[in-house]
CSV table of N, CA and C in Angstrom, one decimal:
chain,number,residue,atom,x,y,z
H,1,MET,N,21.5,1.9,19.0
H,1,MET,CA,22.3,0.6,19.0
H,1,MET,C,21.7,-0.4,18.1
H,2,SER,N,22.5,-1.1,17.4
H,2,SER,CA,22.0,-2.1,16.5
H,2,SER,C,22.2,-3.5,17.1
H,3,GLN,N,21.3,-4.3,16.8
H,3,GLN,CA,21.3,-5.7,17.3
H,3,GLN,C,22.2,-6.5,16.4
H,4,ALA,N,22.9,-7.4,17.1
H,4,ALA,CA,23.8,-8.3,16.3
H,4,ALA,C,23.0,-9.4,15.6
H,5,SER,N,23.4,-9.7,14.4
H,5,SER,CA,22.6,-10.7,13.7
H,5,SER,C,23.0,-12.1,14.2
H,6,PRO,N,22.2,-13.1,14.0
H,6,PRO,CA,22.5,-14.4,14.5
H,6,PRO,C,23.9,-14.9,14.0
H,7,LYS,N,24.3,-14.6,12.8
H,7,LYS,CA,25.6,-15.0,12.4
H,7,LYS,C,26.8,-14.4,13.1
H,8,THR,N,26.6,-13.1,13.5
H,8,THR,CA,27.7,-12.4,14.2
H,8,THR,C,27.6,-12.4,15.7
H,9,ALA,N,26.5,-12.9,16.2
H,9,ALA,CA,26.3,-12.9,17.7
H,9,ALA,C,27.4,-13.7,18.3
H,10,PRO,N,27.8,-13.3,19.5
H,10,PRO,CA,28.9,-14.0,20.2
H,10,PRO,C,28.5,-15.4,20.6
H,11,ARG,N,29.3,-16.4,20.4
H,11,ARG,CA,29.0,-17.8,20.7
H,11,ARG,C,29.3,-18.0,22.2
H,12,THR,N,28.5,-18.9,22.7
H,12,THR,CA,28.7,-19.3,24.1
H,12,THR,C,29.9,-20.3,24.1
H,13,ALA,N,30.6,-20.4,25.2
H,13,ALA,CA,31.8,-21.2,25.2
H,13,ALA,C,31.5,-22.7,25.0
H,14,ALA,N,30.4,-23.2,25.6
H,14,ALA,CA,30.1,-24.6,25.5
H,14,ALA,C,28.5,-24.7,25.6
H,15,ARG,N,28.0,-25.7,24.9
H,15,ARG,CA,26.6,-25.9,25.0
H,15,ARG,C,26.2,-26.7,26.3
H,16,GLN,N,27.2,-27.4,26.9
H,16,GLN,CA,27.0,-28.2,28.1
H,16,GLN,C,27.2,-27.3,29.3
H,17,PRO,N,26.6,-27.7,30.4
H,17,PRO,CA,26.9,-27.0,31.7
H,17,PRO,C,28.4,-27.0,31.9
H,18,VAL,N,28.9,-26.0,32.7
H,18,VAL,CA,30.3,-25.8,32.8
H,18,VAL,C,31.0,-27.1,33.3
H,19,ASP,N,30.5,-27.8,34.4
H,19,ASP,CA,31.2,-29.0,34.9
H,19,ASP,C,30.1,-30.1,34.9
H,20,SER,N,30.0,-30.8,33.8
H,20,SER,CA,29.1,-31.9,33.7
H,20,SER,C,29.8,-33.2,33.3
H,21,ARG,N,29.2,-34.3,33.7
H,21,ARG,CA,29.8,-35.6,33.4
H,21,ARG,C,29.4,-36.0,32.0
H,22,ILE,N,30.3,-36.6,31.3
H,22,ILE,CA,30.0,-37.2,30.0
H,22,ILE,C,29.8,-38.7,30.1
H,23,ALA,N,30.7,-39.4,30.8
H,23,ALA,CA,30.6,-40.8,30.9
H,23,ALA,C,31.3,-41.3,32.2
H,24,ASP,N,30.7,-42.3,32.8
H,24,ASP,CA,31.3,-42.9,34.0
H,24,ASP,C,31.7,-44.3,33.8
H,25,ASN,N,32.8,-44.8,34.4
H,25,ASN,CA,33.2,-46.1,34.4
H,25,ASN,C,32.8,-46.8,35.7
H,26,LYS,N,31.6,-47.3,35.8
H,26,LYS,CA,31.1,-47.9,37.0
H,26,LYS,C,31.8,-49.2,37.4
H,27,LYS,N,32.3,-49.9,36.4
H,27,LYS,CA,33.0,-51.1,36.7
H,27,LYS,C,34.3,-50.9,37.5
H,28,ALA,N,34.9,-49.7,37.3
H,28,ALA,CA,36.2,-49.4,37.9
H,28,ALA,C,36.0,-49.4,39.5
H,29,LEU,N,34.9,-48.8,40.0
H,29,LEU,CA,34.7,-48.8,41.4
H,29,LEU,C,34.4,-50.2,42.0
H,30,TYR,N,33.8,-51.0,41.1
H,30,TYR,CA,33.5,-52.4,41.6
H,30,TYR,C,34.7,-53.3,41.5
H,31,ASN,N,35.6,-53.1,40.5
H,31,ASN,CA,36.7,-54.0,40.4
H,31,ASN,C,38.0,-53.6,41.0
H,32,TYR,N,38.1,-52.3,41.5
H,32,TYR,CA,39.4,-51.8,42.0
H,32,TYR,C,39.2,-51.0,43.3
H,33,HIS,N,40.2,-51.1,44.1
H,33,HIS,CA,40.3,-50.2,45.3
H,33,HIS,C,41.0,-48.9,44.8
H,34,ILE,N,40.3,-47.8,44.9
H,34,ILE,CA,40.8,-46.5,44.4
H,34,ILE,C,41.7,-45.9,45.4
H,35,GLU,N,43.0,-45.7,45.1
H,35,GLU,CA,43.9,-45.1,46.1
H,35,GLU,C,44.2,-43.6,45.9
H,36,GLU,N,44.3,-43.2,44.6
H,36,GLU,CA,44.5,-41.8,44.3
H,36,GLU,C,43.9,-41.4,43.0
H,37,ARG,N,43.4,-40.2,42.9
H,37,ARG,CA,42.7,-39.7,41.7
H,37,ARG,C,43.5,-38.5,41.1
H,38,PHE,N,43.4,-38.5,39.8
H,38,PHE,CA,44.1,-37.4,39.0
H,38,PHE,C,43.2,-36.9,37.9
H,39,GLU,N,43.2,-35.7,37.6
H,39,GLU,CA,42.5,-35.1,36.5
H,39,GLU,C,43.4,-34.8,35.3
H,40,ALA,N,43.2,-35.4,34.2
H,40,ALA,CA,44.1,-35.3,33.1
H,40,ALA,C,43.3,-34.6,31.9
H,41,GLY,N,44.0,-33.8,31.1
H,41,GLY,CA,43.5,-33.3,29.9
H,41,GLY,C,43.6,-34.4,28.8
H,42,MET,N,42.9,-34.2,27.7
H,42,MET,CA,42.9,-35.2,26.6
H,42,MET,C,43.2,-34.5,25.3
H,43,VAL,N,43.9,-35.2,24.5
H,43,VAL,CA,44.2,-34.8,23.1
H,43,VAL,C,43.1,-35.4,22.2
H,44,LEU,N,42.2,-34.6,21.7
H,44,LEU,CA,41.1,-35.1,20.9
H,44,LEU,C,41.0,-34.5,19.5
H,45,GLN,N,40.4,-35.2,18.6
H,45,GLN,CA,40.1,-34.6,17.3
H,45,GLN,C,38.7,-33.9,17.3
H,46,GLY,N,38.4,-33.1,16.4
H,46,GLY,CA,37.2,-32.4,16.4
H,46,GLY,C,35.9,-33.2,16.4
H,47,TRP,N,35.9,-34.3,15.6
H,47,TRP,CA,34.8,-35.2,15.5
H,47,TRP,C,34.5,-35.9,16.8
H,48,GLU,N,35.6,-36.1,17.6
H,48,GLU,CA,35.5,-36.8,18.9
H,48,GLU,C,34.8,-35.8,19.9
H,49,VAL,N,35.1,-34.6,19.9
H,49,VAL,CA,34.5,-33.6,20.8
H,49,VAL,C,33.0,-33.5,20.5
H,50,LYS,N,32.7,-33.5,19.2
H,50,LYS,CA,31.2,-33.4,18.8
H,50,LYS,C,30.5,-34.6,19.3
H,51,ALA,N,31.1,-35.8,19.2
H,51,ALA,CA,30.5,-37.0,19.6
H,51,ALA,C,30.4,-37.1,21.1
H,52,LEU,N,31.3,-36.5,21.8
H,52,LEU,CA,31.3,-36.5,23.3
H,52,LEU,C,30.1,-35.6,23.8
H,53,ARG,N,29.9,-34.5,23.0
H,53,ARG,CA,28.8,-33.6,23.4
H,53,ARG,C,27.5,-34.3,23.3
H,54,GLU,N,27.4,-35.3,22.4
H,54,GLU,CA,26.2,-36.1,22.2
H,54,GLU,C,26.1,-37.3,23.1
H,55,GLY,N,27.2,-37.5,23.9
H,55,GLY,CA,27.3,-38.7,24.8
H,55,GLY,C,27.5,-40.0,24.1
H,56,LYS,N,28.2,-40.0,23.0
H,56,LYS,CA,28.4,-41.2,22.2
H,56,LYS,C,29.8,-41.8,22.6
H,57,VAL,N,29.9,-42.2,23.9
H,57,VAL,CA,31.2,-42.7,24.4
H,57,VAL,C,30.9,-43.9,25.3
H,58,GLN,N,31.9,-44.8,25.3
H,58,GLN,CA,31.8,-45.9,26.2
H,58,GLN,C,33.2,-46.1,26.9
H,59,LEU,N,33.2,-46.0,28.2
H,59,LEU,CA,34.5,-46.0,29.0
H,59,LEU,C,34.8,-47.3,29.7
H,60,THR,N,33.8,-48.2,29.8
H,60,THR,CA,34.0,-49.4,30.7
H,60,THR,C,35.1,-50.3,30.4
H,61,ASP,N,35.5,-50.4,29.1
H,61,ASP,CA,36.6,-51.3,28.7
H,61,ASP,C,38.0,-50.5,28.6
H,62,GLY,N,38.0,-49.3,29.0
H,62,GLY,CA,39.2,-48.4,28.9
H,62,GLY,C,40.2,-48.7,30.0
H,63,TYR,N,41.4,-48.5,29.6
H,63,TYR,CA,42.5,-48.5,30.6
H,63,TYR,C,43.6,-47.6,30.2
H,64,VAL,N,44.5,-47.3,31.1
H,64,VAL,CA,45.6,-46.3,30.9
H,64,VAL,C,46.9,-47.0,30.9
H,65,VAL,N,47.8,-46.7,29.9
H,65,VAL,CA,49.1,-47.3,29.8
H,65,VAL,C,50.1,-46.1,29.8
H,66,ILE,N,51.3,-46.5,30.2
H,66,ILE,CA,52.4,-45.5,30.1
H,66,ILE,C,53.4,-46.0,29.1
H,67,ARG,N,53.7,-45.1,28.1
H,67,ARG,CA,54.6,-45.4,27.0
H,67,ARG,C,55.6,-44.2,26.9
H,68,GLU,N,56.8,-44.5,27.0
H,68,GLU,CA,57.9,-43.5,26.8
H,68,GLU,C,57.6,-42.2,27.6
H,69,GLY,N,57.2,-42.4,28.9
H,69,GLY,CA,57.0,-41.3,29.8
H,69,GLY,C,55.7,-40.5,29.5
H,70,GLU,N,54.8,-41.0,28.7
H,70,GLU,CA,53.5,-40.4,28.5
H,70,GLU,C,52.3,-41.3,28.7
H,71,LEU,N,51.2,-40.8,29.1
H,71,LEU,CA,50.0,-41.6,29.4
H,71,LEU,C,49.1,-41.6,28.2
H,72,TYR,N,48.5,-42.8,27.9
H,72,TYR,CA,47.6,-43.0,26.8
H,72,TYR,C,46.4,-43.7,27.3
H,73,LEU,N,45.2,-43.3,26.8
H,73,LEU,CA,43.9,-44.0,27.2
H,73,LEU,C,43.6,-44.9,26.0
H,74,ILE,N,43.5,-46.2,26.3
H,74,ILE,CA,43.2,-47.2,25.3
H,74,ILE,C,41.9,-47.9,25.6
H,75,GLY,N,41.1,-48.2,24.6
H,75,GLY,CA,39.9,-49.0,24.8
H,75,GLY,C,38.6,-48.1,25.1
H,76,CYS,N,38.8,-46.8,25.0
H,76,CYS,CA,37.7,-45.9,25.2
H,76,CYS,C,37.0,-45.7,23.8
H,77,GLN,N,35.8,-46.2,23.6
H,77,GLN,CA,35.1,-46.1,22.4
H,77,GLN,C,34.3,-44.8,22.2
H,78,VAL,N,34.7,-44.0,21.2
H,78,VAL,CA,34.0,-42.8,20.9
H,78,VAL,C,33.3,-43.0,19.5
H,79,ASN,N,32.0,-43.2,19.5
H,79,ASN,CA,31.3,-43.5,18.3
H,79,ASN,C,31.1,-42.2,17.5
H,80,PRO,N,31.5,-42.1,16.2
H,80,PRO,CA,31.4,-40.9,15.5
H,80,PRO,C,29.9,-40.6,15.1
H,81,LEU,N,29.6,-39.3,15.0
H,81,LEU,CA,28.3,-38.9,14.5
H,81,LEU,C,28.2,-39.0,13.0
H,82,ARG,N,27.1,-39.4,12.4
H,82,ARG,CA,27.0,-39.5,11.0
H,82,ARG,C,27.1,-38.1,10.3
H,83,THR,N,26.5,-37.1,10.9
H,83,THR,CA,26.5,-35.8,10.3
H,83,THR,C,27.8,-35.0,10.5
H,84,ALA,N,28.5,-35.3,11.6
H,84,ALA,CA,29.7,-34.5,11.9
H,84,ALA,C,31.0,-35.0,11.3
H,85,SER,N,31.0,-36.3,10.9
H,85,SER,CA,32.3,-36.8,10.4
H,85,SER,C,32.2,-37.4,9.0
H,86,THR,N,31.7,-36.6,8.1
H,86,THR,CA,31.6,-37.0,6.7
H,86,THR,C,32.9,-37.0,6.0
H,87,HIS,N,33.8,-36.0,6.3
H,87,HIS,CA,35.0,-35.8,5.6
H,87,HIS,C,36.2,-36.4,6.3
H,88,VAL,N,36.0,-37.0,7.5
H,88,VAL,CA,37.1,-37.6,8.2
H,88,VAL,C,36.9,-39.1,8.4
H,89,SER,N,38.0,-39.9,8.2
H,89,SER,CA,37.8,-41.3,8.5
H,89,SER,C,38.0,-41.5,10.0
H,90,ALA,N,36.9,-41.7,10.7
H,90,ALA,CA,36.9,-41.8,12.1
H,90,ALA,C,37.3,-43.2,12.6
H,91,ASP,N,38.2,-43.3,13.6
H,91,ASP,CA,38.5,-44.5,14.2
H,91,ASP,C,38.0,-44.5,15.6
H,92,SER,N,36.9,-45.2,15.9
H,92,SER,CA,36.3,-45.1,17.2
H,92,SER,C,37.1,-45.6,18.4
H,93,ALA,N,38.1,-46.5,18.1
H,93,ALA,CA,38.9,-47.0,19.2
H,93,ALA,C,40.3,-46.4,19.2
H,94,ARG,N,40.4,-45.2,18.7
H,94,ARG,CA,41.7,-44.5,18.6
H,94,ARG,C,42.3,-44.4,20.0
H,95,THR,N,43.7,-44.5,20.1
H,95,THR,CA,44.4,-44.3,21.3
H,95,THR,C,44.5,-42.8,21.6
H,96,LYS,N,44.1,-42.4,22.8
H,96,LYS,CA,44.0,-40.9,23.1
H,96,LYS,C,45.1,-40.6,24.1
H,97,LYS,N,45.9,-39.5,23.8
H,97,LYS,CA,46.9,-39.1,24.8
H,97,LYS,C,46.3,-38.3,25.9
H,98,LEU,N,46.8,-38.6,27.1
H,98,LEU,CA,46.4,-37.9,28.3
H,98,LEU,C,47.5,-36.9,28.7
H,99,LEU,N,47.1,-35.7,29.2
H,99,LEU,CA,48.0,-34.7,29.6
H,99,LEU,C,48.0,-34.5,31.1
H,100,LEU,N,49.2,-34.7,31.7
H,100,LEU,CA,49.5,-34.5,33.1
H,100,LEU,C,50.8,-33.8,33.2
H,101,HIS,N,51.1,-33.2,34.4
H,101,HIS,CA,52.4,-32.6,34.6
H,101,HIS,C,53.4,-33.7,34.7
H,102,LYS,N,54.7,-33.4,34.3
H,102,LYS,CA,55.8,-34.3,34.3
H,102,LYS,C,56.0,-35.0,35.6
H,103,ASP,N,56.0,-34.2,36.7
H,103,ASP,CA,56.2,-34.8,38.0
H,103,ASP,C,55.1,-35.8,38.4
H,104,GLN,N,53.9,-35.5,38.0
H,104,GLN,CA,52.8,-36.4,38.3
H,104,GLN,C,53.0,-37.7,37.6
H,105,ILE,N,53.4,-37.6,36.3
H,105,ILE,CA,53.6,-38.8,35.5
H,105,ILE,C,54.8,-39.7,36.1
H,106,ARG,N,55.8,-39.0,36.6
H,106,ARG,CA,57.0,-39.7,37.2
H,106,ARG,C,56.5,-40.5,38.4
H,107,ARG,N,55.7,-39.8,39.2
H,107,ARG,CA,55.1,-40.5,40.5
H,107,ARG,C,54.3,-41.7,40.1
H,108,LEU,N,53.4,-41.5,39.1
H,108,LEU,CA,52.6,-42.6,38.7
H,108,LEU,C,53.4,-43.8,38.1
H,109,ILE,N,54.5,-43.5,37.4
H,109,ILE,CA,55.3,-44.6,36.9
H,109,ILE,C,55.9,-45.4,38.0
H,110,GLY,N,56.3,-44.7,39.1
H,110,GLY,CA,56.9,-45.4,40.2
H,110,GLY,C,55.8,-46.3,40.9
H,111,LYS,N,54.6,-45.7,41.0
H,111,LYS,CA,53.5,-46.5,41.7
H,111,LYS,C,53.0,-47.7,40.9
H,112,VAL,N,52.9,-47.5,39.6
H,112,VAL,CA,52.4,-48.5,38.7
H,112,VAL,C,53.4,-49.7,38.6
H,113,GLU,N,54.7,-49.4,38.8
H,113,GLU,CA,55.7,-50.5,38.8
H,113,GLU,C,55.5,-51.4,40.0
H,114,GLN,N,54.9,-50.9,41.1
H,114,GLN,CA,54.6,-51.8,42.2
H,114,GLN,C,53.6,-52.8,41.8
H,115,LYS,N,53.8,-54.0,42.5
H,115,LYS,CA,52.9,-55.1,42.1
H,115,LYS,C,51.4,-54.8,42.5
H,116,GLY,N,50.6,-55.0,41.5
H,116,GLY,CA,49.1,-54.9,41.7
H,116,GLY,C,48.5,-53.6,41.4
H,117,HIS,N,49.3,-52.5,41.2
H,117,HIS,CA,48.8,-51.2,40.9
H,117,HIS,C,48.6,-51.0,39.4
H,118,THR,N,47.5,-50.3,39.1
H,118,THR,CA,47.2,-50.0,37.7
H,118,THR,C,46.5,-48.6,37.6
H,119,LEU,N,46.4,-48.1,36.4
H,119,LEU,CA,45.7,-46.9,36.1
H,119,LEU,C,44.4,-47.1,35.4
H,120,VAL,N,43.3,-46.7,35.9
H,120,VAL,CA,42.0,-46.9,35.3
H,120,VAL,C,41.3,-45.5,35.1
H,121,PRO,N,40.6,-45.4,34.0
H,121,PRO,CA,39.8,-44.1,33.8
H,121,PRO,C,38.5,-44.3,34.6
H,122,LEU,N,38.2,-43.2,35.4
H,122,LEU,CA,36.9,-43.2,36.2
H,122,LEU,C,35.8,-42.5,35.4
H,123,ASN,N,36.1,-41.4,34.8
H,123,ASN,CA,35.0,-40.7,34.1
H,123,ASN,C,35.6,-39.7,33.2
H,124,LEU,N,34.7,-39.2,32.3
H,124,LEU,CA,35.0,-38.1,31.4
H,124,LEU,C,34.1,-37.0,31.7
H,125,HIS,N,34.6,-35.8,31.8
H,125,HIS,CA,33.7,-34.7,32.2
H,125,HIS,C,34.2,-33.4,31.5
H,126,TRP,N,33.3,-32.4,31.5
H,126,TRP,CA,33.6,-31.1,30.9
H,126,TRP,C,34.1,-30.2,32.1
H,127,LYS,N,35.1,-29.4,31.8
H,127,LYS,CA,35.6,-28.5,32.8
H,127,LYS,C,36.1,-27.2,32.1
H,128,SER,N,35.3,-26.2,32.3
H,128,SER,CA,35.6,-24.9,31.6
H,128,SER,C,35.7,-25.1,30.1
H,129,GLY,N,34.8,-25.9,29.5
H,129,GLY,CA,34.7,-26.0,28.1
H,129,GLY,C,35.7,-27.0,27.5
H,130,LYS,N,36.5,-27.7,28.3
H,130,LYS,CA,37.4,-28.7,27.9
H,130,LYS,C,37.1,-30.0,28.5
H,131,VAL,N,37.4,-31.1,27.7
H,131,VAL,CA,37.2,-32.5,28.2
H,131,VAL,C,38.3,-32.9,29.1
H,132,LYS,N,38.0,-33.4,30.2
H,132,LYS,CA,38.9,-33.9,31.2
H,132,LYS,C,38.6,-35.4,31.5
H,133,CYS,N,39.7,-36.2,31.8
H,133,CYS,CA,39.5,-37.6,32.1
H,133,CYS,C,40.0,-37.7,33.5
H,134,GLU,N,39.2,-38.2,34.4
H,134,GLU,CA,39.6,-38.5,35.8
H,134,GLU,C,40.1,-39.9,35.8
H,135,ILE,N,41.4,-40.1,36.1
H,135,ILE,CA,42.0,-41.4,36.2
H,135,ILE,C,42.4,-41.7,37.6
H,136,ALA,N,42.5,-42.9,37.9
H,136,ALA,CA,42.8,-43.3,39.3
H,136,ALA,C,43.9,-44.3,39.4
H,137,LEU,N,44.8,-44.2,40.4
H,137,LEU,CA,45.8,-45.2,40.7
H,137,LEU,C,45.0,-46.2,41.6
H,138,ALA,N,44.9,-47.5,41.1
H,138,ALA,CA,44.0,-48.4,41.7
H,138,ALA,C,44.7,-49.8,41.9
H,139,LYS,N,44.2,-50.5,42.8
H,139,LYS,CA,44.7,-51.9,43.1
H,139,LYS,C,43.5,-52.8,42.9
H,140,GLY,N,43.7,-53.9,42.2
H,140,GLY,CA,42.6,-54.9,41.9
H,140,GLY,C,42.0,-55.5,43.2
H,141,LYS,N,40.7,-55.6,43.2
H,141,LYS,CA,40.0,-56.3,44.3
H,141,LYS,C,40.0,-57.8,44.2
H,142,ALA,N,40.1,-58.5,45.3
H,142,ALA,CA,39.9,-59.9,45.3
H,142,ALA,C,38.4,-60.2,45.2
H,143,GLU,N,38.1,-61.5,44.9
H,143,GLU,CA,36.7,-61.9,44.8
H,143,GLU,C,35.9,-61.6,46.0
H,144,HIS,N,36.5,-61.9,47.2
H,144,HIS,CA,35.7,-61.7,48.5
H,144,HIS,C,35.5,-60.2,48.7
H,145,ASP,N,36.4,-59.3,48.3
H,145,ASP,CA,36.2,-57.9,48.4
H,145,ASP,C,35.0,-57.4,47.5
H,146,LYS,N,34.8,-58.0,46.3
H,146,LYS,CA,33.7,-57.7,45.5
H,146,LYS,C,32.4,-58.1,46.1
H,147,ARG,N,32.4,-59.3,46.8
H,147,ARG,CA,31.2,-59.7,47.4
H,147,ARG,C,30.8,-58.7,48.6
H,148,ASP,N,31.9,-58.3,49.3
H,148,ASP,CA,31.6,-57.3,50.4
H,148,ASP,C,31.0,-56.0,49.8
H,149,THR,N,31.5,-55.6,48.7
H,149,THR,CA,31.0,-54.4,48.1
H,149,THR,C,29.5,-54.5,47.8
H,150,ILE,N,29.1,-55.7,47.2
H,150,ILE,CA,27.7,-56.0,46.9
H,150,ILE,C,26.9,-56.0,48.2
H,151,LYS,N,27.4,-56.6,49.2
H,151,LYS,CA,26.6,-56.7,50.5
H,151,LYS,C,26.4,-55.3,51.1
H,152,ASP,N,27.4,-54.5,51.0
H,152,ASP,CA,27.3,-53.1,51.6
H,152,ASP,C,26.3,-52.3,50.8
H,153,ARG,N,26.3,-52.4,49.4
H,153,ARG,CA,25.4,-51.7,48.6
H,153,ARG,C,23.9,-52.2,48.9
H,154,GLU,N,23.7,-53.5,49.0
H,154,GLU,CA,22.4,-54.0,49.3
H,154,GLU,C,21.9,-53.6,50.7
H,155,GLY,N,22.8,-53.5,51.6
H,155,GLY,CA,22.5,-53.1,53.0
H,155,GLY,C,22.0,-51.6,53.0
H,156,LYS,N,22.7,-50.8,52.2
H,156,LYS,CA,22.3,-49.4,52.2
H,156,LYS,C,21.0,-49.2,51.5
H,157,ARG,N,20.7,-50.0,50.5
H,157,ARG,CA,19.4,-49.9,49.8
H,157,ARG,C,18.3,-50.3,50.8
H,158,GLU,N,18.5,-51.4,51.6
H,158,GLU,CA,17.5,-51.8,52.5
H,158,GLU,C,17.2,-50.7,53.6
H,159,VAL,N,18.2,-50.1,54.0
H,159,VAL,CA,18.1,-49.0,55.0
H,159,VAL,C,17.3,-47.8,54.4
H,160,GLU,N,17.6,-47.5,53.2
H,160,GLU,CA,16.9,-46.4,52.5
H,160,GLU,C,15.4,-46.8,52.3
H,161,ARG,N,15.1,-48.0,51.9
H,161,ARG,CA,13.7,-48.4,51.8
H,161,ARG,C,13.0,-48.4,53.1
H,162,ALA,N,13.7,-48.8,54.1
H,162,ALA,CA,13.0,-48.8,55.5
H,162,ALA,C,12.7,-47.3,55.9
H,163,MET,N,13.7,-46.4,55.6
H,163,MET,CA,13.5,-45.0,56.0
H,163,MET,C,12.3,-44.4,55.1
H,164,LYS,N,12.2,-44.8,53.9
H,164,LYS,CA,11.2,-44.3,53.0
H,164,LYS,C,9.8,-44.7,53.5
H,165,THR,N,9.7,-46.0,53.8
H,165,THR,CA,8.4,-46.5,54.3
H,165,THR,C,8.0,-45.9,55.6
H,166,ARG,N,9.0,-45.7,56.5
H,166,ARG,CA,8.8,-45.1,57.8
H,166,ARG,C,8.3,-43.7,57.7
H,167,ASN,N,8.9,-42.9,56.7
H,167,ASN,CA,8.5,-41.5,56.6
H,167,ASN,C,7.2,-41.3,56.0
H,168,ARG,N,6.6,-42.3,55.4
H,168,ARG,CA,5.3,-42.1,54.7
H,168,ARG,C,4.2,-42.0,55.7
């Protein structure tokens, strides 16, 4: 039996673990009440996928809009790699199309038309070698709800600290 040379050796599907996070939108959980979550595929260019593998993405200012019955992710910054995008004019703030089933999009259109509901991206992650965007149907939090969130978080931290010192 002959050994395969490095050039002809079979490539692995992805260099990343099968289901790993690329980026999280931590502001979304602070600013919104999450009502329902959806996983959408993304239409990306090659240089964007390479940049995502390196973690060159910022999701905090991103939001989802519905145009002509399709979903688009706006405000998601994918910073191009210098080495991977020499022949392509990269637009880091390019609008990216999200892929969902038609019936899910129709349901979302109905919900978003209700007062106070919006679509926000929660995270980008790898799933079976493909980039997926988790989006959420959300309702904006009032200022007092945000304060309650902070109080709950600080309370949990204090309990954890107390448990740590007690266990020592």
